[in-house]
Each structure stands twice: as C-alpha cells, then as structure tokens.
Amino acid sequence: MPRQAILPEALDATGFRLLNEWQRDFPLEPRPFARIAQAVGAAEDDVIAAYRDLAAQGLVSRVGAVFAPRRLGASALAALA
C-alpha cells in the first residue's frame, strides 16, 4: 500500500518546494542554498531559515547531498585495499 504524506496546513508553496524539489540533485557547489534560493525566488538567508524551521518541526532530519559510494568508485578503491 503506498504511503501518503501528510503535510502541515501552514506549509506554503515555497516550503513544499524546499521539501520536495531538492530531495534529489542537491546542488554540489560552494553555496548550494543560494542556488536553491534563486530557484524558488527567495533570499539565501530565508531558505536557510526555512530549512531550520522545517527541521525544528520535525519535517526534515537532514539537509545536504547524499552520495552513493559505489557510483563514486568506492568499490574499486576497496578492491585495492
């Protein structure tokens, strides 16, 4: 049975985008939140504050890139060890 997300009523369109659009392809650059801010039409500080608020509400536990070790070549490095 598919799971259905239940989001708080106070979550606006920007908050939804912050939760949804960056689950994949998190920007790998020196200022990723500036890139996200540009995409959603907000200031970088506002995006950072929004993620902090979402974390405080328990809607996110971590914000950042996730790497797949096998895709990065870790399995080849392990074979050398």
PDB file of C-alpha atoms in Angstrom:
ATOM      1  CA  MET A   1       0.000   0.000   0.000  1.00  0.00           C
ATOM      2  CA  PRO A   2       1.525   3.385  -0.981  1.00  0.00           C
ATOM      3  CA  ARG A   3       2.314   5.788   1.818  1.00  0.00           C
ATOM      4  CA  GLN A   4       0.680   9.188   1.766  1.00  0.00           C
ATOM      5  CA  ALA A   5       2.480  12.245   3.115  1.00  0.00           C
ATOM      6  CA  ILE A   6       0.559  14.440   5.496  1.00  0.00           C
ATOM      7  CA  LEU A   7       1.928  17.961   5.433  1.00  0.00           C
ATOM      8  CA  PRO A   8       1.110  20.728   7.895  1.00  0.00           C
ATOM      9  CA  GLU A   9      -1.581  23.147   6.758  1.00  0.00           C
ATOM     10  CA  ALA A  10       0.779  26.073   7.357  1.00  0.00           C
ATOM     11  CA  LEU A  11       3.245  24.803   4.724  1.00  0.00           C
ATOM     12  CA  ASP A  12       3.239  27.281   1.852  1.00  0.00           C
ATOM     13  CA  ALA A  13       4.190  26.646  -1.785  1.00  0.00           C
ATOM     14  CA  THR A  14       7.822  27.631  -1.182  1.00  0.00           C
ATOM     15  CA  GLY A  15       8.063  25.337   1.830  1.00  0.00           C
ATOM     16  CA  PHE A  16       6.655  22.493  -0.226  1.00  0.00           C
ATOM     17  CA  ARG A  17       9.230  23.147  -2.958  1.00  0.00           C
ATOM     18  CA  LEU A  18      12.015  23.145  -0.367  1.00  0.00           C
ATOM     19  CA  LEU A  19      10.824  19.763   0.890  1.00  0.00           C
ATOM     20  CA  ASN A  20      10.115  18.224  -2.486  1.00  0.00           C
ATOM     21  CA  GLU A  21      12.353  19.547  -5.252  1.00  0.00           C
ATOM     22  CA  TRP A  22      15.711  19.135  -3.562  1.00  0.00           C
ATOM     23  CA  GLN A  23      15.360  15.558  -2.364  1.00  0.00           C
ATOM     24  CA  ARG A  24      17.349  14.616  -5.457  1.00  0.00           C
ATOM     25  CA  ASP A  25      20.040  16.604  -7.235  1.00  0.00           C
ATOM     26  CA  PHE A  26      21.052  18.745  -4.265  1.00  0.00           C
ATOM     27  CA  PRO A  27      23.393  21.439  -5.674  1.00  0.00           C
ATOM     28  CA  LEU A  28      27.047  20.464  -5.277  1.00  0.00           C
ATOM     29  CA  GLU A  29      28.637  23.877  -5.153  1.00  0.00           C
ATOM     30  CA  PRO A  30      30.114  26.262  -2.568  1.00  0.00           C
ATOM     31  CA  ARG A  31      26.754  27.932  -1.822  1.00  0.00           C
ATOM     32  CA  PRO A  32      24.005  25.385  -2.501  1.00  0.00           C
ATOM     33  CA  PHE A  33      21.375  27.334  -0.582  1.00  0.00           C
ATOM     34  CA  ALA A  34      21.981  30.365  -2.794  1.00  0.00           C
ATOM     35  CA  ARG A  35      21.207  28.184  -5.831  1.00  0.00           C
ATOM     36  CA  ILE A  36      18.056  26.844  -4.173  1.00  0.00           C
ATOM     37  CA  ALA A  37      17.038  30.385  -3.190  1.00  0.00           C
ATOM     38  CA  GLN A  38      17.432  31.553  -6.774  1.00  0.00           C
ATOM     39  CA  ALA A  39      15.264  28.668  -7.994  1.00  0.00           C
ATOM     40  CA  VAL A  40      12.424  29.387  -5.552  1.00  0.00           C
ATOM     41  CA  GLY A  41      12.665  33.186  -5.773  1.00  0.00           C
ATOM     42  CA  ALA A  42      13.837  33.801  -2.216  1.00  0.00           C
ATOM     43  CA  ALA A  43      16.892  35.096  -0.377  1.00  0.00           C
ATOM     44  CA  GLU A  44      19.588  32.632   0.664  1.00  0.00           C
ATOM     45  CA  ASP A  45      19.159  33.544   4.356  1.00  0.00           C
ATOM     46  CA  ASP A  46      15.408  32.946   4.082  1.00  0.00           C
ATOM     47  CA  VAL A  47      15.971  29.485   2.588  1.00  0.00           C
ATOM     48  CA  ILE A  48      18.391  28.563   5.365  1.00  0.00           C
ATOM     49  CA  ALA A  49      15.926  29.844   7.969  1.00  0.00           C
ATOM     50  CA  ALA A  50      13.098  27.898   6.319  1.00  0.00           C
ATOM     51  CA  TYR A  51      15.097  24.650   6.449  1.00  0.00           C
ATOM     52  CA  ARG A  52      15.920  25.287  10.102  1.00  0.00           C
ATOM     53  CA  ASP A  53      12.215  25.813  10.801  1.00  0.00           C
ATOM     54  CA  LEU A  54      11.278  22.647   8.894  1.00  0.00           C
ATOM     55  CA  ALA A  55      13.857  20.732  10.935  1.00  0.00           C
ATOM     56  CA  ALA A  56      12.506  22.198  14.183  1.00  0.00           C
ATOM     57  CA  GLN A  57       9.034  20.989  13.167  1.00  0.00           C
ATOM     58  CA  GLY A  58      10.432  17.524  12.556  1.00  0.00           C
ATOM     59  CA  LEU A  59       9.638  17.600   8.826  1.00  0.00           C
ATOM     60  CA  VAL A  60      13.277  17.107   7.820  1.00  0.00           C
ATOM     61  CA  SER A  61      16.091  15.455   9.693  1.00  0.00           C
ATOM     62  CA  ARG A  62      18.954  16.314   7.368  1.00  0.00           C
ATOM     63  CA  VAL A  63      19.642  18.699   4.505  1.00  0.00           C
ATOM     64  CA  GLY A  64      22.540  18.055   2.167  1.00  0.00           C
ATOM     65  CA  ALA A  65      23.882  15.886  -0.577  1.00  0.00           C
ATOM     66  CA  VAL A  66      23.729  12.106  -0.352  1.00  0.00           C
ATOM     67  CA  PHE A  67      26.433  10.157  -2.152  1.00  0.00           C
ATOM     68  CA  ALA A  68      26.225   6.610  -3.463  1.00  0.00           C
ATOM     69  CA  PRO A  69      29.665   5.147  -2.707  1.00  0.00           C
ATOM     70  CA  ARG A  70      29.539   2.576  -5.492  1.00  0.00           C
ATOM     71  CA  ARG A  71      28.801   5.278  -8.052  1.00  0.00           C
ATOM     72  CA  LEU A  72      31.747   7.301  -6.791  1.00  0.00           C
ATOM     73  CA  GLY A  73      34.172   4.436  -7.255  1.00  0.00           C
ATOM     74  CA  ALA A  74      34.461   3.323  -3.636  1.00  0.00           C
ATOM     75  CA  SER A  75      34.114  -0.323  -4.645  1.00  0.00           C
ATOM     76  CA  ALA A  76      37.181  -0.003  -6.890  1.00  0.00           C
ATOM     77  CA  LEU A  77      39.140   1.608  -4.054  1.00  0.00           C
ATOM     78  CA  ALA A  78      38.111  -1.142  -1.629  1.00  0.00           C
ATOM     79  CA  ALA A  79      39.474  -3.757  -4.031  1.00  0.00           C
ATOM     80  CA  LEU A  80      42.885  -2.088  -3.812  1.00  0.00           C
ATOM     81  CA  ALA A  81      42.986  -2.282  -0.010  1.00  0.00           C
TER      82      ALA A  81
END
